[in-house]
PDB file of C-alpha atoms in Angstrom:
ATOM      1  CA  MET A   1     -80.085 117.008  71.519  1.00  0.00           C
ATOM      2  CA  GLU A   2     -76.907 116.125  69.689  1.00  0.00           C
ATOM      3  CA  PRO A   3     -74.514 118.960  68.775  1.00  0.00           C
ATOM      4  CA  TYR A   4     -72.825 118.716  65.395  1.00  0.00           C
ATOM      5  CA  ASP A   5     -70.698 120.698  62.951  1.00  0.00           C
ATOM      6  CA  TRP A   6     -70.004 123.814  65.025  1.00  0.00           C
ATOM      7  CA  ASN A   7     -67.582 126.196  63.319  1.00  0.00           C
ATOM      8  CA  VAL A   8     -66.361 129.760  62.870  1.00  0.00           C
ATOM      9  CA  ILE A   9     -66.170 131.386  59.438  1.00  0.00           C
ATOM     10  CA  VAL A  10     -64.706 134.647  58.172  1.00  0.00           C
ATOM     11  CA  ALA A  11     -65.599 135.551  54.592  1.00  0.00           C
ATOM     12  CA  GLY A  12     -62.966 137.516  52.727  1.00  0.00           C
ATOM     13  CA  ALA A  13     -60.180 137.479  50.147  1.00  0.00           C
ATOM     14  CA  TRP A  14     -57.877 134.969  51.836  1.00  0.00           C
ATOM     15  CA  ASN A  15     -54.620 133.657  50.421  1.00  0.00           C
ATOM     16  CA  PRO A  16     -54.442 129.920  51.188  1.00  0.00           C
ATOM     17  CA  ALA A  17     -50.725 129.849  50.347  1.00  0.00           C
ATOM     18  CA  ILE A  18     -50.002 131.840  53.512  1.00  0.00           C
ATOM     19  CA  PHE A  19     -51.385 129.057  55.697  1.00  0.00           C
ATOM     20  CA  THR A  20     -48.362 126.778  55.778  1.00  0.00           C
ATOM     21  CA  PRO A  21     -47.914 124.445  58.770  1.00  0.00           C
ATOM     22  CA  GLN A  22     -44.966 126.529  59.983  1.00  0.00           C
ATOM     23  CA  ARG A  23     -46.833 129.846  59.872  1.00  0.00           C
ATOM     24  CA  VAL A  24     -50.044 128.450  61.331  1.00  0.00           C
ATOM     25  CA  ALA A  25     -48.160 126.761  64.167  1.00  0.00           C
ATOM     26  CA  LYS A  26     -46.343 129.985  65.063  1.00  0.00           C
ATOM     27  CA  ASN A  27     -48.941 132.696  64.446  1.00  0.00           C
ATOM     28  CA  ILE A  28     -52.170 130.933  65.441  1.00  0.00           C
ATOM     29  CA  PHE A  29     -51.154 128.208  67.882  1.00  0.00           C
ATOM     30  CA  GLY A  30     -48.112 129.953  69.382  1.00  0.00           C
ATOM     31  CA  LEU A  31     -45.736 127.052  68.755  1.00  0.00           C
ATOM     32  CA  GLU A  32     -42.015 127.313  68.086  1.00  0.00           C
ATOM     33  CA  GLU A  33     -42.035 123.994  66.249  1.00  0.00           C
ATOM     34  CA  TYR A  34     -44.671 122.654  63.908  1.00  0.00           C
ATOM     35  CA  SER A  35     -43.954 118.946  64.347  1.00  0.00           C
ATOM     36  CA  ASN A  36     -47.027 118.539  66.566  1.00  0.00           C
ATOM     37  CA  VAL A  37     -49.528 119.866  64.039  1.00  0.00           C
ATOM     38  CA  LYS A  38     -51.410 117.513  61.743  1.00  0.00           C
ATOM     39  CA  VAL A  39     -51.844 118.312  58.063  1.00  0.00           C
ATOM     40  CA  TYR A  40     -54.658 116.928  55.935  1.00  0.00           C
ATOM     41  CA  VAL A  41     -54.337 117.347  52.179  1.00  0.00           C
ATOM     42  CA  SER A  42     -57.158 116.617  49.742  1.00  0.00           C
ATOM     43  CA  VAL A  43     -56.153 113.885  47.307  1.00  0.00           C
ATOM     44  CA  ASP A  44     -57.756 115.613  44.341  1.00  0.00           C
ATOM     45  CA  GLY A  45     -56.967 119.128  45.555  1.00  0.00           C
ATOM     46  CA  ALA A  46     -60.638 120.100  45.512  1.00  0.00           C
ATOM     47  CA  ALA A  47     -60.824 120.871  49.235  1.00  0.00           C
ATOM     48  CA  PRO A  48     -58.574 123.254  51.178  1.00  0.00           C
ATOM     49  CA  THR A  49     -55.666 121.835  53.156  1.00  0.00           C
ATOM     50  CA  LYS A  50     -56.569 121.430  56.829  1.00  0.00           C
ATOM     51  CA  ILE A  51     -54.145 121.981  59.698  1.00  0.00           C
ATOM     52  CA  GLU A  52     -54.998 120.672  63.167  1.00  0.00           C
ATOM     53  CA  TYR A  53     -53.560 121.227  66.606  1.00  0.00           C
ATOM     54  CA  ASN A  54     -55.109 120.435  69.987  1.00  0.00           C
ATOM     55  CA  GLY A  55     -58.454 119.626  68.402  1.00  0.00           C
ATOM     56  CA  ILE A  56     -58.650 122.887  66.434  1.00  0.00           C
ATOM     57  CA  ILE A  57     -58.778 122.617  62.648  1.00  0.00           C
ATOM     58  CA  VAL A  58     -58.095 125.576  60.362  1.00  0.00           C
ATOM     59  CA  ALA A  59     -58.749 125.640  56.618  1.00  0.00           C
ATOM     60  CA  ALA A  60     -58.431 128.599  54.255  1.00  0.00           C
ATOM     61  CA  SER A  61     -59.887 128.909  50.767  1.00  0.00           C
ATOM     62  CA  ASN A  62     -59.856 131.929  48.482  1.00  0.00           C
ATOM     63  CA  ASN A  63     -63.089 133.290  49.960  1.00  0.00           C
ATOM     64  CA  ALA A  64     -63.371 131.856  53.475  1.00  0.00           C
ATOM     65  CA  LEU A  65     -61.384 131.042  56.577  1.00  0.00           C
ATOM     66  CA  VAL A  66     -62.930 128.221  58.613  1.00  0.00           C
ATOM     67  CA  PHE A  67     -62.121 127.007  62.119  1.00  0.00           C
ATOM     68  CA  SER A  68     -63.765 123.760  63.217  1.00  0.00           C
ATOM     69  CA  SER A  69     -63.338 120.830  65.579  1.00  0.00           C
ATOM     70  CA  GLU A  70     -64.503 117.274  66.113  1.00  0.00           C
ATOM     71  CA  THR A  71     -65.610 118.457  69.561  1.00  0.00           C
ATOM     72  CA  ASN A  72     -68.832 120.442  69.494  1.00  0.00           C
ATOM     73  CA  ASP A  73     -69.262 122.214  72.814  1.00  0.00           C
ATOM     74  CA  PHE A  74     -69.035 125.730  74.182  1.00  0.00           C
ATOM     75  CA  ASN A  75     -65.516 125.378  75.565  1.00  0.00           C
ATOM     76  CA  LYS A  76     -64.191 124.344  72.181  1.00  0.00           C
ATOM     77  CA  LEU A  77     -66.245 127.000  70.387  1.00  0.00           C
ATOM     78  CA  VAL A  78     -64.576 129.670  72.524  1.00  0.00           C
ATOM     79  CA  ASP A  79     -61.201 128.144  71.557  1.00  0.00           C
ATOM     80  CA  LEU A  80     -62.182 128.386  67.882  1.00  0.00           C
ATOM     81  CA  LEU A  81     -63.242 132.012  68.294  1.00  0.00           C
ATOM     82  CA  GLU A  82     -59.998 132.913  70.058  1.00  0.00           C
ATOM     83  CA  SER A  83     -57.962 131.218  67.311  1.00  0.00           C
ATOM     84  CA  THR A  84     -59.894 133.159  64.701  1.00  0.00           C
ATOM     85  CA  ILE A  85     -59.146 136.425  66.510  1.00  0.00           C
ATOM     86  CA  LYS A  86     -55.423 135.556  66.531  1.00  0.00           C
ATOM     87  CA  THR A  87     -55.615 135.002  62.777  1.00  0.00           C
ATOM     88  CA  LEU A  88     -57.329 138.346  62.223  1.00  0.00           C
ATOM     89  CA  GLU A  89     -54.604 140.061  64.233  1.00  0.00           C
ATOM     90  CA  TRP A  90     -51.921 138.237  62.263  1.00  0.00           C
ATOM     91  CA  LEU A  91     -53.428 138.977  58.841  1.00  0.00           C
ATOM     92  CA  LYS A  92     -55.300 142.205  59.548  1.00  0.00           C
ATOM     93  CA  GLU A  93     -54.571 143.495  56.036  1.00  0.00           C
ATOM     94  CA  THR A  94     -56.730 140.755  54.494  1.00  0.00           C
ATOM     95  CA  PRO A  95     -59.973 142.210  53.051  1.00  0.00           C
ATOM     96  CA  ILE A  96     -62.959 140.713  54.872  1.00  0.00           C
ATOM     97  CA  VAL A  97     -66.712 141.142  54.470  1.00  0.00           C
ATOM     98  CA  ALA A  98     -68.331 139.150  57.284  1.00  0.00           C
ATOM     99  CA  GLY A  99     -67.745 136.872  60.242  1.00  0.00           C
ATOM    100  CA  GLY A 100     -69.964 134.339  61.930  1.00  0.00           C
ATOM    101  CA  PHE A 101     -70.160 131.153  63.930  1.00  0.00           C
ATOM    102  CA  ASN A 102     -72.573 128.247  63.758  1.00  0.00           C
ATOM    103  CA  ILE A 103     -74.149 126.203  66.540  1.00  0.00           C
ATOM    104  CA  ARG A 104     -76.113 123.197  65.334  1.00  0.00           C
ATOM    105  CA  TYR A 105     -78.146 120.482  67.025  1.00  0.00           C
ATOM    106  CA  LYS A 106     -79.884 117.352  65.842  1.00  0.00           C
ATOM    107  CA  LEU A 107     -83.167 117.149  67.689  1.00  0.00           C
ATOM    108  CA  SER A 108     -84.378 114.182  69.669  1.00  0.00           C
ATOM    109  CA  GLU A 109     -87.703 112.663  68.694  1.00  0.00           C
ATOM    110  CA  GLU A 110     -89.345 114.308  71.721  1.00  0.00           C
ATOM    111  CA  ASN A 111     -88.097 117.764  70.788  1.00  0.00           C
ATOM    112  CA  ALA A 112     -88.788 117.219  67.083  1.00  0.00           C
ATOM    113  CA  LEU A 113     -92.446 116.487  67.793  1.00  0.00           C
ATOM    114  CA  LYS A 114     -92.768 119.801  69.630  1.00  0.00           C
ATOM    115  CA  ILE A 115     -91.889 121.844  66.545  1.00  0.00           C
ATOM    116  CA  GLN A 116     -93.002 119.486  63.785  1.00  0.00           C
ATOM    117  CA  ASP A 117     -96.338 121.229  63.331  1.00  0.00           C
ATOM    118  CA  SER A 118     -94.587 124.600  63.122  1.00  0.00           C
ATOM    119  CA  LEU A 119     -92.754 123.428  60.009  1.00  0.00           C
ATOM    120  CA  LYS A 120     -95.974 122.561  58.233  1.00  0.00           C
ATOM    121  CA  CYS A 121     -98.032 125.085  56.311  1.00  0.00           C
ATOM    122  CA  ASP A 122    -101.159 125.191  54.160  1.00  0.00           C
ATOM    123  CA  VAL A 123     -99.194 124.825  50.940  1.00  0.00           C
ATOM    124  CA  ASP A 124     -98.069 121.318  51.989  1.00  0.00           C
ATOM    125  CA  GLY A 125    -101.553 120.019  51.328  1.00  0.00           C
ATOM    126  CA  LEU A 126    -101.687 121.745  47.964  1.00  0.00           C
ATOM    127  CA  PHE A 127     -98.509 120.003  46.869  1.00  0.00           C
ATOM    128  CA  ALA A 128     -99.907 116.679  48.040  1.00  0.00           C
ATOM    129  CA  GLN A 129    -103.045 117.226  45.948  1.00  0.00           C
ATOM    130  CA  GLN A 130    -100.795 117.459  42.893  1.00  0.00           C
ATOM    131  CA  ASP A 131     -99.028 114.198  43.824  1.00  0.00           C
ATOM    132  CA  PHE A 132     -95.832 115.927  44.932  1.00  0.00           C
ATOM    133  CA  GLU A 133     -93.965 114.452  47.881  1.00  0.00           C
ATOM    134  CA  ILE A 134     -92.227 116.919  50.191  1.00  0.00           C
ATOM    135  CA  SER A 135     -88.798 115.483  50.945  1.00  0.00           C
ATOM    136  CA  LYS A 136     -87.493 118.306  53.131  1.00  0.00           C
ATOM    137  CA  THR A 137     -88.876 121.351  54.913  1.00  0.00           C
ATOM    138  CA  LYS A 138     -86.923 124.336  56.198  1.00  0.00           C
ATOM    139  CA  LEU A 139     -88.120 127.291  58.242  1.00  0.00           C
ATOM    140  CA  THR A 140     -85.840 130.282  58.825  1.00  0.00           C
ATOM    141  CA  LYS A 141     -85.972 133.299  61.101  1.00  0.00           C
ATOM    142  CA  SER A 142     -83.506 136.179  61.374  1.00  0.00           C
ATOM    143  CA  LEU A 143     -83.231 137.883  64.770  1.00  0.00           C
ATOM    144  CA  LYS A 144     -81.585 141.266  65.237  1.00  0.00           C
ATOM    145  CA  TYR A 145     -78.885 140.841  67.847  1.00  0.00           C
ATOM    146  CA  GLU A 146     -76.530 143.626  68.957  1.00  0.00           C
ATOM    147  CA  SER A 147     -74.722 144.813  65.796  1.00  0.00           C
ATOM    148  CA  GLY A 148     -75.507 141.676  63.799  1.00  0.00           C
ATOM    149  CA  PHE A 149     -78.032 138.886  63.454  1.00  0.00           C
ATOM    150  CA  ILE A 150     -78.823 135.415  64.728  1.00  0.00           C
ATOM    151  CA  ASN A 151     -80.130 133.427  61.780  1.00  0.00           C
ATOM    152  CA  ILE A 152     -82.124 130.404  62.887  1.00  0.00           C
ATOM    153  CA  ALA A 153     -83.045 127.506  60.616  1.00  0.00           C
ATOM    154  CA  PHE A 154     -85.243 124.521  61.436  1.00  0.00           C
ATOM    155  CA  SER A 155     -85.292 121.639  58.993  1.00  0.00           C
ATOM    156  CA  ASP A 156     -86.613 118.117  58.639  1.00  0.00           C
ATOM    157  CA  ASP A 157     -86.385 115.501  55.927  1.00  0.00           C
ATOM    158  CA  LYS A 158     -88.359 112.453  54.878  1.00  0.00           C
ATOM    159  CA  ASN A 159     -86.198 110.236  57.091  1.00  0.00           C
ATOM    160  CA  GLY A 160     -87.565 112.039  60.125  1.00  0.00           C
ATOM    161  CA  ASP A 161     -84.335 113.817  61.008  1.00  0.00           C
ATOM    162  CA  PHE A 162     -84.838 117.247  62.579  1.00  0.00           C
ATOM    163  CA  SER A 163     -82.178 119.874  63.170  1.00  0.00           C
ATOM    164  CA  ILE A 164     -81.817 123.449  64.349  1.00  0.00           C
ATOM    165  CA  GLU A 165     -79.017 125.769  63.293  1.00  0.00           C
ATOM    166  CA  MET A 166     -78.096 129.095  64.882  1.00  0.00           C
ATOM    167  CA  ASN A 167     -75.814 131.309  62.814  1.00  0.00           C
ATOM    168  CA  PHE A 168     -74.430 134.351  64.651  1.00  0.00           C
ATOM    169  CA  ASN A 169     -73.468 136.631  61.773  1.00  0.00           C
ATOM    170  CA  LEU A 170     -71.992 140.112  61.438  1.00  0.00           C
ATOM    171  CA  SER A 171     -71.390 141.820  58.092  1.00  0.00           C
ATOM    172  CA  SER A 172     -68.433 144.204  58.318  1.00  0.00           C
ATOM    173  CA  SER A 173     -65.195 144.963  56.505  1.00  0.00           C
ATOM    174  CA  ASP A 174     -63.576 146.212  59.726  1.00  0.00           C
ATOM    175  CA  TYR A 175     -61.600 143.459  61.403  1.00  0.00           C
ATOM    176  CA  ASN A 176     -62.033 145.176  64.789  1.00  0.00           C
ATOM    177  CA  ASP A 177     -65.809 144.751  64.446  1.00  0.00           C
ATOM    178  CA  ILE A 178     -65.389 141.054  63.719  1.00  0.00           C
ATOM    179  CA  LYS A 179     -62.934 140.667  66.604  1.00  0.00           C
ATOM    180  CA  GLU A 180     -65.471 142.217  68.977  1.00  0.00           C
ATOM    181  CA  TRP A 181     -68.244 139.982  67.595  1.00  0.00           C
ATOM    182  CA  PHE A 182     -66.072 136.927  68.273  1.00  0.00           C
ATOM    183  CA  SER A 183     -65.093 138.081  71.776  1.00  0.00           C
ATOM    184  CA  ILE A 184     -68.196 136.562  73.324  1.00  0.00           C
ATOM    185  CA  SER A 185     -67.966 134.642  76.584  1.00  0.00           C
ATOM    186  CA  LYS A 186     -69.031 131.045  77.053  1.00  0.00           C
ATOM    187  CA  GLU A 187     -71.646 132.159  79.577  1.00  0.00           C
ATOM    188  CA  LYS A 188     -73.191 134.623  77.115  1.00  0.00           C
ATOM    189  CA  LEU A 189     -73.213 132.001  74.375  1.00  0.00           C
ATOM    190  CA  LYS A 190     -75.032 129.524  76.586  1.00  0.00           C
ATOM    191  CA  THR A 191     -77.494 132.194  77.756  1.00  0.00           C
ATOM    192  CA  ASN A 192     -78.437 133.127  74.191  1.00  0.00           C
ATOM    193  CA  VAL A 193     -78.766 129.536  73.030  1.00  0.00           C
ATOM    194  CA  GLY A 194     -80.870 128.717  76.104  1.00  0.00           C
ATOM    195  CA  LYS A 195     -83.151 131.696  75.461  1.00  0.00           C
ATOM    196  CA  ILE A 196     -83.735 130.502  71.901  1.00  0.00           C
ATOM    197  CA  ILE A 197     -84.086 126.761  72.396  1.00  0.00           C
ATOM    198  CA  ASN A 198     -85.530 126.408  75.886  1.00  0.00           C
ATOM    199  CA  ASN A 199     -87.291 129.677  76.700  1.00  0.00           C
ATOM    200  CA  THR A 200     -88.677 130.575  73.261  1.00  0.00           C
ATOM    201  CA  LEU A 201     -89.181 127.215  71.571  1.00  0.00           C
ATOM    202  CA  GLY A 202     -89.985 125.258  74.720  1.00  0.00           C
ATOM    203  CA  LEU A 203     -87.519 122.504  73.845  1.00  0.00           C
ATOM    204  CA  ASN A 204     -85.340 120.645  76.298  1.00  0.00           C
ATOM    205  CA  LEU A 205     -81.627 121.391  75.993  1.00  0.00           C
ATOM    206  CA  GLU A 206     -79.630 120.434  79.057  1.00  0.00           C
ATOM    207  CA  PHE A 207     -76.313 122.227  79.256  1.00  0.00           C
ATOM    208  CA  GLN A 208     -73.434 120.051  80.338  1.00  0.00           C
ATOM    209  CA  ASN A 209     -70.399 121.320  82.226  1.00  0.00           C
ATOM    210  CA  ASP A 210     -68.720 122.410  78.986  1.00  0.00           C
TER     211      ASP A 210
END
């Protein structure tokens, strides 16, 4: 399995103007100087400005704060969660509505074959009878977990690419609730992902020393 596009998101009424390189460096990354942070600005201004330090990328829009990284593993995810908590403590007066983090994998052909039949249903044949071609299929499940949910999505497309996404989501306007939701250990993260992918689905995810 190939991990991709892991991130942490807090939905709320954010003010992107607050997230200057100087303030981000000091309040999120604990730096006295901001010369070591990288700043990525959209040419057309359509996308939020991104600020990166030590492999952690932060971007704020009017309705979402997003932490991401080019490295998709559990060590880095914990770093993203901790950086998000620091931001919530810094800007605790910001109105928020929900917080979540996403763990995504592209499935190998072996693992894809194990769940391929589960993504098919009787209506597929009915569409085919009417000369419709199904280009993509998506199956979702929502699991109650502690005070929130784990939303799971399986998808495939006509190119034969299969993926699984696990969204750990909590709806709350209390930043302490979101902080607690994000204060999950690496061991607990790996246990939950293993229970879903290996124990329940019978797929083969080998955890590295991350």
